[in-house]
Coordinates of C-alpha atoms in Angstrom, one line a residue:
A1 CA 46.2 -20.1 16.3
G2 CA 46.9 -22.4 13.3
S3 CA 43.5 -24.1 13.5
M4 CA 41.7 -20.7 13.8
G5 CA 43.4 -19.6 10.6
K6 CA 42.3 -22.8 8.7
G7 CA 38.7 -22.3 9.8
G8 CA 38.8 -18.6 8.7
N9 CA 40.3 -19.3 5.3
Q10 CA 37.5 -21.6 4.3
G11 CA 35.2 -18.6 4.4
E12 CA 31.5 -19.3 3.9
G13 CA 31.6 -23.0 3.1
G14 CA 33.4 -23.5 6.4
P15 CA 32.8 -25.9 9.3
E16 CA 29.8 -23.9 10.6
R17 CA 27.8 -24.9 7.5
E18 CA 28.4 -28.6 8.1
A19 CA 26.7 -28.8 11.5
P20 CA 23.6 -31.0 10.9
M21 CA 20.3 -29.2 11.0
P22 CA 18.3 -30.3 14.1
T23 CA 15.2 -32.4 13.1
F24 CA 11.8 -32.4 14.8
S25 CA 8.7 -34.7 14.8
W26 CA 5.2 -33.3 14.3
E27 CA 4.5 -34.4 17.8
E28 CA 7.2 -32.1 19.2
I29 CA 6.2 -29.2 16.9
Q30 CA 2.6 -29.4 17.9
K31 CA 3.5 -28.7 21.6
H32 CA 4.8 -25.2 20.5
N33 CA 1.4 -23.5 20.0
L34 CA 1.3 -21.3 23.1
R35 CA 1.3 -17.5 23.4
T36 CA 4.9 -17.5 24.8
D37 CA 6.2 -20.4 22.6
K38 CA 5.3 -20.6 18.9
W39 CA 6.8 -22.7 16.1
L40 CA 5.4 -23.3 12.6
V41 CA 6.5 -25.2 9.5
I42 CA 6.9 -23.9 6.0
D43 CA 8.2 -26.2 3.2
R44 CA 9.4 -28.7 5.8
K45 CA 11.5 -26.1 7.6
V46 CA 10.7 -25.3 11.3
Y47 CA 10.7 -21.7 12.4
N48 CA 10.4 -20.2 15.9
I49 CA 8.2 -17.2 15.5
T50 CA 7.7 -16.4 19.2
T51 CA 9.5 -13.0 19.2
W52 CA 9.1 -12.3 15.5
S53 CA 5.3 -12.4 15.7
N54 CA 5.2 -9.0 17.5
R55 CA 7.0 -7.4 14.5
H56 CA 5.1 -9.4 11.9
P57 CA 3.7 -6.7 9.4
G58 CA 0.4 -8.7 9.0
G59 CA -0.1 -8.6 12.8
R60 CA 1.0 -10.9 15.6
R61 CA -2.3 -12.8 15.9
V62 CA -2.6 -14.0 12.3
I63 CA 0.8 -15.7 12.3
G64 CA 0.2 -17.1 15.8
H65 CA -3.0 -18.9 14.5
Y66 CA -0.7 -21.3 12.7
A67 CA 1.5 -22.1 15.6
G68 CA 2.2 -25.8 15.9
E69 CA 1.1 -26.6 12.3
D70 CA 2.2 -26.5 8.7
A71 CA 1.7 -23.0 7.3
T72 CA 3.1 -23.4 3.8
D73 CA 0.0 -22.7 1.8
A74 CA -1.1 -19.8 4.0
F75 CA 2.4 -18.3 3.7
R76 CA 2.2 -18.5 -0.1
A77 CA -1.3 -17.1 -0.2
F78 CA -0.6 -14.0 1.8
H79 CA 2.8 -12.9 0.6
P80 CA 3.1 -11.7 -3.0
N81 CA 6.9 -11.3 -2.9
L82 CA 8.3 -14.5 -1.3
D83 CA 12.0 -13.8 -1.9
F84 CA 11.7 -10.6 0.0
V85 CA 9.9 -12.2 2.9
R86 CA 12.4 -15.1 3.1
K87 CA 15.1 -12.7 4.2
F88 CA 13.3 -12.1 7.4
M89 CA 12.8 -15.9 8.0
K90 CA 16.5 -17.0 7.9
P91 CA 17.2 -15.9 11.5
L92 CA 14.0 -17.7 12.7
L93 CA 15.0 -21.1 11.3
I94 CA 15.6 -23.7 14.1
G95 CA 15.5 -26.9 12.2
E96 CA 13.5 -29.1 9.8
L97 CA 11.1 -32.0 9.8
A98 CA 12.7 -35.4 10.5
P99 CA 13.1 -37.3 7.2
E100 CA 10.5 -39.9 8.1
E101 CA 7.9 -37.3 9.0
P102 CA 5.2 -36.6 6.3
S103 CA 5.2 -33.0 4.9
Q104 CA 1.7 -32.5 6.3
D105 CA 0.6 -32.5 9.9
R106 CA -2.4 -34.3 11.3
G107 CA -3.0 -36.6 8.3
K108 CA -4.0 -33.7 6.0
N109 CA -4.7 -35.0 2.4
S110 CA -1.4 -34.7 0.6
H111 CA -3.0 -35.4 -2.9
L112 CA -5.3 -32.5 -2.5
I113 CA -2.6 -30.2 -1.3
E114 CA -0.3 -31.1 -4.2
D115 CA -3.3 -30.5 -6.6
F116 CA -4.0 -27.1 -5.1
R117 CA -0.3 -26.1 -5.4
A118 CA -0.4 -27.2 -9.1
L119 CA -3.6 -25.1 -9.5
R120 CA -1.9 -22.1 -8.0
K121 CA 1.1 -22.6 -10.4
T122 CA -1.3 -22.7 -13.3
A123 CA -3.0 -19.5 -12.2
E124 CA 0.5 -17.9 -12.0
D125 CA 1.3 -19.2 -15.5
M126 CA -2.0 -17.8 -16.8
K127 CA -0.9 -14.4 -15.5
L128 CA -4.0 -14.3 -13.2
F129 CA -2.0 -12.4 -10.6
K130 CA -1.3 -9.6 -13.1
T131 CA -3.3 -6.4 -12.5
N132 CA -5.3 -4.5 -15.0
H133 CA -4.5 -1.0 -13.6
L134 CA -7.3 0.6 -15.7
F135 CA -9.8 -1.5 -13.8
F136 CA -8.8 -0.2 -10.4
L137 CA -8.3 3.4 -11.7
S138 CA -11.9 3.5 -13.0
L139 CA -13.2 2.2 -9.6
L140 CA -11.3 4.9 -7.8
A141 CA -12.6 7.5 -10.4
H142 CA -16.3 6.5 -9.9
I143 CA -15.9 6.9 -6.1
V144 CA -14.3 10.4 -6.5
A145 CA -17.1 11.3 -9.0
M146 CA -19.8 10.3 -6.5
E147 CA -18.2 12.3 -3.7
T148 CA -18.1 15.3 -6.1
I149 CA -21.7 14.8 -7.3
A150 CA -22.9 14.6 -3.7
W151 CA -21.4 18.1 -2.9
F152 CA -22.8 19.5 -6.2
I153 CA -26.4 18.3 -5.5
I154 CA -26.4 20.1 -2.1
S155 CA -24.8 23.2 -3.3
Y156 CA -27.1 23.5 -6.4
F157 CA -30.4 22.3 -4.9
G158 CA -29.9 23.4 -1.3
N159 CA -30.3 21.4 1.9
G160 CA -34.0 20.4 1.6
W161 CA -35.2 16.9 2.5
I162 CA -35.1 15.5 -1.1
P163 CA -31.6 16.7 -2.1
T164 CA -30.4 15.5 1.3
L165 CA -31.8 12.0 0.9
I166 CA -30.5 11.7 -2.7
T167 CA -27.1 12.9 -1.6
A168 CA -27.1 10.4 1.4
F169 CA -27.7 7.6 -1.1
V170 CA -25.0 8.8 -3.4
L171 CA -22.5 9.0 -0.5
T172 CA -23.6 5.6 0.8
T173 CA -22.8 4.1 -2.6
S174 CA -19.4 5.8 -2.7
Q175 CA -18.6 4.7 0.9
A176 CA -19.6 1.1 0.1
Q177 CA -17.5 1.1 -3.1
A178 CA -14.5 2.6 -1.3
G179 CA -15.0 -0.2 1.2
W180 CA -14.6 -2.8 -1.5
L181 CA -11.7 -0.9 -3.1
Q182 CA -9.7 -0.5 0.2
H183 CA -10.1 -4.3 0.5
D184 CA -8.1 -4.8 -2.7
Y185 CA -5.2 -2.7 -1.6
G186 CA -5.2 -4.1 1.9
H187 CA -4.7 -7.6 0.3
L188 CA -1.7 -6.3 -1.7
S189 CA -3.6 -7.4 -4.8
V190 CA -3.1 -4.3 -7.0
Y191 CA 0.6 -3.3 -7.2
K192 CA 3.6 -5.6 -7.5
K193 CA 5.3 -3.7 -4.6
S194 CA 3.7 -4.1 -1.2
R195 CA 4.7 -0.6 -0.4
W196 CA 2.6 1.0 -3.1
N197 CA -0.4 -1.1 -2.0
H198 CA 0.0 0.1 1.6
I199 CA 0.2 3.8 0.6
V200 CA -2.9 3.7 -1.6
H201 CA -4.6 1.6 1.0
K202 CA -4.1 4.3 3.6
F203 CA -5.5 6.9 1.2
V204 CA -8.6 4.9 0.3
I205 CA -9.5 3.6 3.8
G206 CA -8.2 6.7 5.6
H207 CA -9.0 9.7 3.5
L208 CA -12.0 8.3 1.6
K209 CA -13.6 6.4 4.6
G210 CA -12.1 7.7 7.8
A211 CA -11.0 4.2 9.0
S212 CA -7.6 2.7 9.9
A213 CA -5.6 0.5 7.5
N214 CA -3.8 -1.3 10.4
W215 CA -7.0 -2.0 12.2
W216 CA -8.6 -3.4 9.1
N217 CA -5.6 -5.6 8.1
H218 CA -4.9 -7.0 11.5
R219 CA -8.5 -8.0 11.8
H220 CA -9.1 -9.1 8.3
F221 CA -6.0 -11.2 7.8
Q222 CA -7.0 -13.3 10.8
H223 CA -10.4 -13.9 9.2
H224 CA -8.6 -15.1 6.0
A225 CA -6.1 -17.3 7.8
K226 CA -8.8 -19.2 9.8
P227 CA -12.2 -18.4 8.5
N228 CA -15.2 -19.3 10.7
I229 CA -13.0 -20.7 13.5
F230 CA -13.9 -19.6 17.0
H231 CA -11.2 -17.7 18.9
K232 CA -9.2 -17.2 15.7
D233 CA -11.6 -15.5 13.2
P234 CA -12.7 -12.1 14.7
D235 CA -15.7 -12.1 12.3
V236 CA -17.4 -14.9 14.2
N237 CA -16.8 -13.3 17.6
M238 CA -20.3 -12.1 18.1
L239 CA -19.8 -10.8 21.7
H240 CA -22.7 -13.0 23.0
V241 CA -25.2 -11.1 20.7
F242 CA -25.6 -14.0 18.3
V243 CA -24.9 -17.7 18.4
L244 CA -23.5 -19.2 15.1
G245 CA -23.1 -22.6 13.5
E246 CA -24.1 -25.8 15.2
W247 CA -21.6 -26.2 18.0
Q248 CA -21.7 -22.8 19.7
P249 CA -25.5 -22.6 20.2
V250 CA -25.5 -26.1 21.8
E251 CA -22.5 -25.1 24.0
Y252 CA -24.3 -21.9 25.2
G253 CA -27.5 -23.9 25.7
K254 CA -25.9 -26.6 27.8
K255 CA -24.1 -24.0 29.9
K256 CA -27.5 -22.2 30.4
L257 CA -26.0 -19.0 28.8
K258 CA -28.8 -16.6 27.8
Y259 CA -27.3 -13.1 27.3
L260 CA -30.2 -12.5 24.7
P261 CA -33.1 -14.7 23.6
Y262 CA -31.2 -16.4 20.8
N263 CA -34.2 -18.2 19.5
H264 CA -35.3 -14.8 18.3
Q265 CA -31.9 -13.8 16.8
H266 CA -33.1 -14.0 13.2
E267 CA -35.6 -11.3 14.2
Y268 CA -33.5 -9.0 16.2
F269 CA -30.7 -9.3 13.6
F270 CA -32.7 -6.7 11.6
L271 CA -32.6 -4.3 14.6
I272 CA -29.0 -4.6 15.7
G273 CA -27.0 -6.3 12.9
P274 CA -27.2 -4.3 9.7
P275 CA -28.1 -0.9 11.2
L276 CA -25.5 -0.7 14.0
L277 CA -22.3 -2.6 13.0
I278 CA -20.5 0.3 11.2
P279 CA -21.9 3.4 13.0
M280 CA -21.8 2.0 16.5
Y281 CA -19.3 -0.9 16.8
F282 CA -16.7 -0.4 14.0
Q283 CA -16.6 3.4 14.3
Y284 CA -15.9 3.2 18.1
Q285 CA -13.5 0.3 17.7
I286 CA -11.5 2.0 15.0
I287 CA -11.0 5.2 16.8
M288 CA -10.1 3.4 20.1
T289 CA -7.6 1.1 18.3
M290 CA -5.8 4.0 16.7
I291 CA -5.5 5.8 20.0
V292 CA -4.5 2.8 22.1
R293 CA -1.9 1.6 19.6
K294 CA -0.7 5.2 19.2
D295 CA -1.1 4.8 15.4
W296 CA -0.7 8.5 14.6
V297 CA -0.3 7.9 10.8
D298 CA -3.6 6.2 10.5
L299 CA -5.2 8.7 12.8
A300 CA -3.9 11.6 10.6
W301 CA -5.5 9.9 7.5
A302 CA -8.8 9.5 9.4
I303 CA -8.8 13.1 10.6
S304 CA -8.3 14.2 7.0
Y305 CA -11.5 12.4 6.1
Y306 CA -13.5 14.0 8.9
T307 CA -12.0 17.4 8.1
R308 CA -13.0 17.2 4.5
F309 CA -16.5 15.9 5.3
F310 CA -17.2 18.7 7.8
I311 CA -15.7 21.5 5.7
T312 CA -17.9 20.3 2.9
Y313 CA -21.2 19.9 4.8
I314 CA -21.1 22.2 7.9
P315 CA -21.9 25.3 5.7
F316 CA -25.2 23.5 4.6
Y317 CA -26.2 21.7 7.8
G318 CA -24.3 23.2 10.8
I319 CA -22.1 21.1 13.1
L320 CA -24.8 18.9 14.6
G321 CA -26.6 18.5 11.2
A322 CA -23.4 17.5 9.5
F323 CA -22.6 15.0 12.3
L324 CA -26.1 13.4 12.0
F325 CA -25.8 13.4 8.2
L326 CA -22.5 11.5 8.5
N327 CA -24.0 8.9 10.9
F328 CA -27.1 8.5 8.6
I329 CA -24.7 7.6 5.7
R330 CA -22.8 5.2 8.0
F331 CA -26.2 3.7 9.0
L332 CA -27.2 3.1 5.4
E333 CA -23.7 1.8 4.4
S334 CA -23.8 -0.6 7.3
H335 CA -26.8 -2.4 5.8
W336 CA -25.0 -2.9 2.5
F337 CA -21.8 -4.0 4.2
V338 CA -23.4 -6.5 6.6
W339 CA -25.6 -8.3 4.2
V340 CA -22.9 -8.7 1.6
T341 CA -20.1 -9.8 4.0
Q342 CA -22.3 -12.3 5.9
M343 CA -23.8 -14.0 2.9
N344 CA -20.6 -15.9 2.1
H345 CA -19.6 -17.1 5.6
I346 CA -22.3 -17.1 8.3
V347 CA -24.3 -19.8 6.4
M348 CA -21.3 -22.1 6.3
E349 CA -19.6 -24.4 8.8
I350 CA -18.6 -22.4 12.0
D351 CA -16.6 -24.4 14.6
R352 CA -13.5 -24.8 16.7
E353 CA -10.1 -25.4 15.1
P354 CA -10.3 -28.6 13.1
Y355 CA -6.8 -28.3 11.6
R356 CA -7.6 -28.8 7.9
D357 CA -5.5 -28.1 4.8
W358 CA -5.8 -24.6 3.3
F359 CA -8.0 -25.6 0.4
S360 CA -10.5 -27.6 2.5
S361 CA -10.7 -25.1 5.3
Q362 CA -11.5 -22.2 2.9
L363 CA -14.1 -24.2 1.0
A364 CA -15.8 -25.4 4.2
A365 CA -16.2 -21.7 5.4
T366 CA -17.1 -20.0 2.1
C367 CA -19.8 -20.0 -0.6
N368 CA -20.2 -18.0 -3.8
V369 CA -22.9 -15.9 -5.3
K370 CA -23.7 -16.1 -9.0
Q371 CA -21.8 -13.8 -11.4
S372 CA -23.4 -10.8 -13.1
F373 CA -22.2 -7.3 -13.8
F374 CA -24.5 -6.0 -11.0
N375 CA -23.4 -8.7 -8.5
D376 CA -19.7 -8.0 -9.2
W377 CA -20.1 -4.3 -8.6
F378 CA -22.6 -4.6 -5.7
S379 CA -20.3 -7.0 -3.7
G380 CA -16.9 -5.8 -4.9
H381 CA -16.4 -9.2 -6.5
L382 CA -17.0 -10.9 -3.1
N383 CA -19.6 -13.0 -5.0
F384 CA -16.3 -14.9 -5.9
Q385 CA -15.5 -15.3 -2.2
I386 CA -14.2 -18.8 -2.7
E387 CA -11.6 -17.7 -5.2
H388 CA -10.7 -14.6 -3.2
H389 CA -10.2 -16.8 -0.1
L390 CA -7.9 -19.3 -2.0
F391 CA -5.9 -16.5 -3.6
P392 CA -6.2 -13.3 -1.5
T393 CA -3.5 -11.5 -3.5
M394 CA -5.2 -12.1 -6.9
P395 CA -6.7 -9.0 -8.5
R396 CA -10.4 -9.4 -8.4
H397 CA -11.1 -8.9 -12.1
N398 CA -9.5 -12.3 -12.6
F399 CA -11.6 -14.4 -10.2
H400 CA -14.0 -15.4 -12.9
K401 CA -11.1 -16.9 -14.9
V402 CA -9.7 -19.0 -12.1
A403 CA -13.2 -20.1 -10.9
P404 CA -13.6 -23.0 -13.4
L405 CA -10.3 -24.5 -12.3
V406 CA -11.3 -24.3 -8.7
K407 CA -14.7 -26.0 -9.5
S408 CA -13.0 -28.8 -11.2
L409 CA -10.5 -29.4 -8.4
C410 CA -13.5 -29.5 -6.0
A411 CA -15.3 -32.0 -8.2
K412 CA -12.1 -34.2 -8.4
H413 CA -11.8 -34.4 -4.6
G414 CA -15.6 -34.5 -3.8
I415 CA -15.6 -31.1 -2.1
K416 CA -18.8 -29.1 -2.2
Y417 CA -18.5 -25.8 -4.2
Q418 CA -21.5 -23.8 -3.4
E419 CA -22.8 -21.1 -5.6
K420 CA -26.3 -19.4 -5.4
P421 CA -28.3 -16.4 -6.6
L422 CA -27.9 -13.2 -4.7
L423 CA -31.4 -13.1 -3.1
R424 CA -31.1 -16.8 -2.0
A425 CA -27.8 -16.0 -0.4
L426 CA -29.2 -13.1 1.6
L427 CA -32.3 -15.1 2.7
D428 CA -30.0 -17.9 3.8
I429 CA -28.4 -15.6 6.4
I430 CA -31.7 -15.4 8.2
G431 CA -32.4 -19.1 7.8
S432 CA -29.0 -19.9 9.3
L433 CA -29.5 -17.6 12.3
K434 CA -32.9 -19.1 12.9
K435 CA -31.5 -22.7 12.8
S436 CA -28.7 -21.8 15.3
G437 CA -31.2 -20.1 17.5
Q438 CA -33.4 -23.2 17.6
L439 CA -30.4 -25.4 18.4
W440 CA -29.7 -23.1 21.3
L441 CA -33.3 -23.2 22.6
D442 CA -33.4 -27.0 22.4
A443 CA -30.1 -27.4 24.4
Y444 CA -31.2 -24.6 26.8
L445 CA -34.5 -26.3 27.6
H446 CA -32.5 -29.6 27.7
K447 CA -34.4 -31.5 25.1

């Protein structure tokens, strides 16, 4: 009993603190990258995320994509409030890197990584993560204004062809802009508190667009964690409709896979890419996801959008007419969305997991479009896609301030920083599809 007492008296600094922390080699850590067994490393500490990943607020897949590797920079990039998040990590800690092990796995460039961390620190010191609330408020206001003007046009001018077309274009613009705005809240880039971002996100994506916040986040964060990497980035999973990059078309060709004539994909892209992505694929996928996941909160928000839309437009068009009107708007918006979202990524390197450091992996997968007031507005500042990918929680009105720093870091390390005019970027999508299609044909015909 005496010895028990002694241990108890020492309180927190007692014997349990002195047990040495288990240490691991990279070789050992890299084995734990299976669905049922996942470890990752943050700041030289090893965490077992196998069971936690199912409760991870950003989704289980995004955190699993870093199993078996160092996730320090991704961890810092995605979480605005690190102290809050670390509370959840304490119970997952299983050990640390052995002292002789480098801080980086797989020979990643430690100079570059240190330089990028210094760059992030500079951006924080320059207050580039501070939000200008008036900026986001005016974006929201111009969306609400367009929704109101749309209703006003129809109620004043009636439901003829000309007012209908004009209204469709106004609503397409408000939908596209709401799409860029929900993206800001989804990334927690507006408010200091994650909670506020999540609430406004549900309003913008749910009530203004009829989509699901959880569906978007769980999909989109994976894209950010591992852009342009097959089996990890959902945005390059083309369901056998297109072949992308240089590796996939050759792989399909060698295996004699021909779900579609890929050598014509740069032509049929116009028929099934921009017109159908939102009205057919996304709309169906969003509704199914909410039902399958029993996500009643997101479903209620989405229903509020449809209810408002139909109450507003059924009096003018009837039930079928309003339904067709809605799908026509989605069809138009889909063109805008597809061209803008593909111009930054589809033209870049697309491959299997190469395990590169955060900075290099984002730069290899991303290019920018020149800055102008129109380009900023038209693309929701995704013309600064490189900066957005390096700092997903940075409010977008600050991208242009951090861009020169990113450019100089690229120059220092000999990394290509690509920036092009808007029209060139859009044309390159077609050029890139054509090139991949040709690679497929050559491999398919076994040249």
